[in-house]
XYZ file of C-alpha atoms in Angstrom:
83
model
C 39.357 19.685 -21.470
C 43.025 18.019 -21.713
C 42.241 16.682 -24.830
C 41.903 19.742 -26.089
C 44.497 21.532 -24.832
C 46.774 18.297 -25.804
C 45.530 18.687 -29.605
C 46.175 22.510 -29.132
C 49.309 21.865 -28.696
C 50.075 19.334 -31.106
C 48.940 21.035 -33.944
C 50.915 24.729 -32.643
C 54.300 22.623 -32.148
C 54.354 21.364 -35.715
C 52.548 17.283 -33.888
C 52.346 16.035 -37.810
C 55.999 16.095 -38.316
C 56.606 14.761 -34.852
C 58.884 11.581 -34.827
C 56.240 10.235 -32.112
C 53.025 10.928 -33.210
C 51.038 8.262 -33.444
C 47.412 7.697 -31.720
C 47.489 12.119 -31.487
C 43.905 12.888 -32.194
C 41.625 15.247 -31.659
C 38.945 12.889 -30.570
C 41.134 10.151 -29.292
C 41.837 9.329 -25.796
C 45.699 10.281 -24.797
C 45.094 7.553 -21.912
C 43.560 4.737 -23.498
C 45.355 1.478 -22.575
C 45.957 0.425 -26.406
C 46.431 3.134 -27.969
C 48.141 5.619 -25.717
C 50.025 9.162 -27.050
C 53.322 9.021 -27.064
C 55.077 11.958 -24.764
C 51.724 12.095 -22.486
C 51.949 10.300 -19.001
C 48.491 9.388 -17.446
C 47.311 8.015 -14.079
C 45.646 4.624 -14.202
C 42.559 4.320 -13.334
C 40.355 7.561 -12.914
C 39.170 8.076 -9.206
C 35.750 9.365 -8.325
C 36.928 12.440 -7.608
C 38.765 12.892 -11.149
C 34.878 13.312 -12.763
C 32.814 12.489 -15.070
C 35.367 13.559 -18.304
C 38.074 11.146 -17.198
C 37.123 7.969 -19.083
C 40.488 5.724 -18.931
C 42.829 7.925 -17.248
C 44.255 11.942 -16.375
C 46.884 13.372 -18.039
C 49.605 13.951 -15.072
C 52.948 14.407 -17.537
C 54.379 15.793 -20.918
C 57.564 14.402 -22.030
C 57.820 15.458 -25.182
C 61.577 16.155 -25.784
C 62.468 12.921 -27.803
C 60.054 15.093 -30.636
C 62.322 17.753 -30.146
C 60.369 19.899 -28.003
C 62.323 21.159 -24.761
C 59.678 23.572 -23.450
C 56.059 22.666 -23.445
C 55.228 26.426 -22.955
C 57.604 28.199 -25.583
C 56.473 25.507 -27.967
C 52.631 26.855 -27.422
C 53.518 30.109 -28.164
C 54.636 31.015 -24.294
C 51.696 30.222 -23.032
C 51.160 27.067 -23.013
C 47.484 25.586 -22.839
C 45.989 25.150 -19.735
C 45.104 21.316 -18.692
């Protein structure tokens, strides 16, 4: 679940004291049109093919360096969760 793995990672790269944190949430949608999360890129709108657990969007991209987080995979501990 990419929500999941996004909240994962926000709370093992320190997400509370991000600069850009708002709308993170562990039951929110990092896609939604209005209330998007900051750092995640997302494909607009789901396909058929994407399934049934892509509601307003997929996650395609982390930019996350403006939070000062270089490496999405050192910041999760070197492994990084899987999306």
């Amino acid at each position: 679940n990419q929500v999941e793995a996004l909240w994962q990672l926000y709370q093992l790269a320190g997400g509370p004291s991000w600069r850009y944190n708002q709308h993170w949430a562990p039951d929110g949608d990092p896609c939604a049109f209005d209330r998007r999360w900051p750092g995640v890129g997302c494909t607009d709108p789901c396909e058929w093919h994407d399934g049934a657990s892509c509601a307003l969007g997929m996650v395609t991209s982390l930019t996350l360096d403006s939070n000062g987080i270089g490496d999405v995979g050192a910041a999760a501990g070197g492994t990084g969760p899987q999306m």
